[in-house]
């Protein structure tokens, strides 16, 4: 039977902004993380599903030059959101042919989505740097990537204490394509 684990959303404050007189006036960062895990084993099979959502709410900061990292005068907050989905599964099959061995066949899938408005707000004078617009209005604060993988490996034990592990793995990355 699969085990389902859901953690309560965790919120923590990381920094305190201080007024010129040194008095704490506001929290600059709030991070909330929600994690849901479903996993299980059945005989020689293992599988799992994982979901994680992280909200990082922080006061706006300067992005470059002398004001880089300094809290801006408007003291407004921006929330960056990271959402991750992960699933994996594998089957292990014991084989006795010439030597004792275990054949493993598996698959993985990951998807990450990041909405990061705080880091894409800077506008530079160059119109185009490596194909990316210098204007914040022409750049998206949303990014995502997806990875899919299939693999097979054979754990061969020709003699006690010696393992030979040939394997083959295929990965597909949404940003860069296929890879063996």
Short mmCIF file of C-alpha atoms in Angstrom, two decimals:
data_model
loop_
_atom_site.label_atom_id
_atom_site.label_comp_id
_atom_site.label_asym_id
_atom_site.label_seq_id
_atom_site.Cartn_x
_atom_site.Cartn_y
_atom_site.Cartn_z
CA UNK A 1 0.00 0.00 0.00
CA UNK A 2 1.44 3.42 -0.88
CA UNK A 3 2.44 5.77 1.88
CA UNK A 4 1.09 9.30 1.53
CA UNK A 5 2.81 12.06 3.42
CA UNK A 6 1.75 15.68 3.35
CA UNK A 7 3.68 18.20 5.34
CA UNK A 8 1.88 21.21 6.71
CA UNK A 9 2.92 24.37 4.89
CA UNK A 10 5.99 25.71 6.64
CA UNK A 11 6.53 29.47 6.78
CA UNK A 12 9.67 31.06 8.09
CA UNK A 13 10.93 34.61 8.18
CA UNK A 14 14.56 35.06 7.24
CA UNK A 15 15.58 38.70 7.48
CA UNK A 16 14.43 41.73 9.39
CA UNK A 17 14.69 45.13 7.75
CA UNK A 18 15.86 47.86 10.10
CA UNK A 19 15.02 51.53 9.91
CA UNK A 20 17.88 54.08 9.90
CA UNK A 21 17.57 54.20 13.72
CA UNK A 22 18.24 50.45 13.89
CA UNK A 23 14.71 49.49 14.92
CA UNK A 24 13.22 46.39 13.19
CA UNK A 25 10.33 47.55 11.01
CA UNK A 26 9.42 44.70 8.66
CA UNK A 27 10.27 41.16 7.72
CA UNK A 28 11.98 41.14 4.31
CA UNK A 29 11.53 37.45 3.40
CA UNK A 30 8.76 34.92 3.96
CA UNK A 31 9.19 31.43 2.52
CA UNK A 32 6.33 28.92 2.47
CA UNK A 33 6.97 25.33 1.39
CA UNK A 34 4.31 22.64 0.82
CA UNK A 35 5.51 19.10 0.13
CA UNK A 36 3.32 16.10 -0.71
CA UNK A 37 4.96 12.69 -1.14
CA UNK A 38 3.38 9.43 -2.29
CA UNK A 39 5.68 6.42 -2.44
CA UNK A 40 5.45 2.69 -2.19
CA UNK A 41 7.11 -0.63 -2.80
CA UNK A 42 5.59 -3.80 -4.09
CA UNK A 43 7.75 -6.88 -4.32
CA UNK A 44 10.57 -5.79 -6.59
CA UNK A 45 9.01 -2.49 -7.72
CA UNK A 46 9.43 1.01 -6.31
CA UNK A 47 7.47 4.10 -7.33
CA UNK A 48 6.84 7.59 -6.06
CA UNK A 49 5.16 10.93 -6.77
CA UNK A 50 6.41 14.15 -5.24
CA UNK A 51 4.87 17.63 -5.32
CA UNK A 52 6.51 20.72 -3.89
CA UNK A 53 5.40 24.34 -3.99
CA UNK A 54 7.62 27.09 -2.61
CA UNK A 55 6.52 30.71 -2.26
CA UNK A 56 9.31 33.15 -1.46
CA UNK A 57 7.83 36.54 -0.59
CA UNK A 58 10.42 39.23 -0.13
CA UNK A 59 10.77 42.98 -0.13
CA UNK A 60 11.88 44.43 -3.46
CA UNK A 61 15.61 45.04 -3.78
CA UNK A 62 17.81 46.99 -6.16
CA UNK A 63 19.00 44.76 -9.02
CA UNK A 64 22.28 46.36 -10.13
CA UNK A 65 24.78 49.11 -9.48
CA UNK A 66 25.07 50.87 -6.13
CA UNK A 67 21.58 49.83 -5.06
CA UNK A 68 22.05 46.10 -5.67
CA UNK A 69 20.63 44.12 -2.76
CA UNK A 70 19.35 47.23 -0.99
CA UNK A 71 15.66 47.31 -0.03
CA UNK A 72 13.84 49.79 -2.27
CA UNK A 73 12.14 52.87 -0.87
CA UNK A 74 8.61 51.70 -1.71
CA UNK A 75 8.99 48.72 0.71
CA UNK A 76 6.66 46.53 -1.36
CA UNK A 77 6.78 42.74 -1.49
CA UNK A 78 7.11 40.42 -4.49
CA UNK A 79 6.41 36.68 -4.41
CA UNK A 80 8.50 34.21 -6.40
CA UNK A 81 6.86 30.81 -6.89
CA UNK A 82 8.54 27.48 -7.62
CA UNK A 83 6.33 24.47 -8.34
CA UNK A 84 7.92 21.04 -8.80
CA UNK A 85 6.39 17.71 -9.80
CA UNK A 86 8.46 14.54 -9.74
CA UNK A 87 7.53 10.93 -10.40
CA UNK A 88 9.69 7.85 -10.70
CA UNK A 89 9.36 4.12 -10.83
CA UNK A 90 11.54 1.09 -11.32
CA UNK A 91 11.26 -2.68 -11.42
CA UNK A 92 14.08 -4.97 -10.27
CA UNK A 93 14.12 -8.49 -11.69
CA UNK A 94 16.55 -11.07 -10.27
CA UNK A 95 18.13 -13.16 -13.02
CA UNK A 96 20.40 -16.18 -12.73
CA UNK A 97 22.07 -16.68 -16.10
CA UNK A 98 25.80 -17.34 -16.12
CA UNK A 99 26.10 -15.18 -12.99
CA UNK A 100 23.84 -13.84 -10.27
CA UNK A 101 22.42 -10.52 -11.51
CA UNK A 102 19.59 -8.04 -11.10
CA UNK A 103 18.05 -6.31 -14.10
CA UNK A 104 16.57 -2.87 -13.36
CA UNK A 105 14.20 -1.00 -15.68
CA UNK A 106 12.94 2.44 -14.70
CA UNK A 107 11.55 5.81 -15.69
CA UNK A 108 11.56 9.34 -14.26
CA UNK A 109 9.67 12.53 -15.04
CA UNK A 110 10.28 15.98 -13.56
CA UNK A 111 8.62 19.33 -14.19
CA UNK A 112 9.67 22.61 -12.60
CA UNK A 113 7.93 25.96 -13.10
CA UNK A 114 9.36 29.20 -11.72
CA UNK A 115 7.60 32.53 -11.66
CA UNK A 116 10.28 35.05 -10.68
CA UNK A 117 9.10 38.63 -11.22
CA UNK A 118 11.69 40.10 -8.86
CA UNK A 119 14.71 39.17 -10.98
CA UNK A 120 13.39 40.17 -14.41
CA UNK A 121 12.38 43.76 -13.68
CA UNK A 122 15.72 45.34 -14.61
CA UNK A 123 15.88 47.20 -17.92
CA UNK A 124 19.24 47.74 -19.63
CA UNK A 125 20.15 50.08 -22.46
CA UNK A 126 21.23 47.32 -24.84
CA UNK A 127 18.28 46.33 -27.02
CA UNK A 128 19.31 42.71 -27.33
CA UNK A 129 21.87 40.60 -25.45
CA UNK A 130 22.33 37.09 -26.86
CA UNK A 131 18.77 37.10 -28.22
CA UNK A 132 17.23 38.34 -24.96
CA UNK A 133 15.53 41.73 -24.92
CA UNK A 134 17.01 44.44 -22.70
CA UNK A 135 13.50 45.67 -21.88
CA UNK A 136 11.77 44.10 -18.88
CA UNK A 137 8.44 44.50 -20.69
CA UNK A 138 9.61 42.02 -23.37
CA UNK A 139 10.86 39.31 -20.98
CA UNK A 140 8.71 36.77 -19.21
CA UNK A 141 9.08 36.17 -15.49
CA UNK A 142 7.83 32.61 -16.05
CA UNK A 143 10.21 29.75 -16.80
CA UNK A 144 9.63 26.02 -16.93
CA UNK A 145 11.54 22.89 -17.76
CA UNK A 146 10.65 19.25 -18.09
CA UNK A 147 12.86 16.16 -17.95
CA UNK A 148 11.83 12.64 -18.96
CA UNK A 149 14.11 9.63 -18.63
CA UNK A 150 14.13 5.89 -19.32
CA UNK A 151 16.89 3.62 -18.10
CA UNK A 152 17.95 0.01 -17.91
CA UNK A 153 20.89 -1.46 -15.99
CA UNK A 154 22.14 -4.89 -15.07
CA UNK A 155 23.92 -5.50 -11.76
CA UNK A 156 26.11 -8.52 -12.44
CA UNK A 157 28.08 -10.23 -9.68
CA UNK A 158 30.57 -12.59 -11.38
CA UNK A 159 32.20 -13.36 -8.02
CA UNK A 160 31.61 -12.33 -4.42
CA UNK A 161 32.61 -8.69 -3.88
CA UNK A 162 32.87 -7.84 -7.61
CA UNK A 163 30.04 -6.04 -9.41
CA UNK A 164 29.80 -5.10 -13.06
CA UNK A 165 27.00 -2.64 -13.82
CA UNK A 166 26.38 -1.94 -17.52
CA UNK A 167 23.54 0.48 -18.15
CA UNK A 168 21.82 2.65 -20.70
CA UNK A 169 19.90 5.85 -19.98
CA UNK A 170 17.94 8.14 -22.28
CA UNK A 171 17.06 11.67 -21.12
CA UNK A 172 14.88 14.23 -22.85
CA UNK A 173 15.13 17.81 -21.59
CA UNK A 174 12.57 20.32 -22.83
CA UNK A 175 15.25 23.04 -23.10
CA UNK A 176 18.08 21.09 -24.73
CA UNK A 177 16.65 17.94 -26.31
CA UNK A 178 17.70 14.29 -26.18
CA UNK A 179 20.75 12.74 -24.57
CA UNK A 180 21.96 9.13 -24.22
#
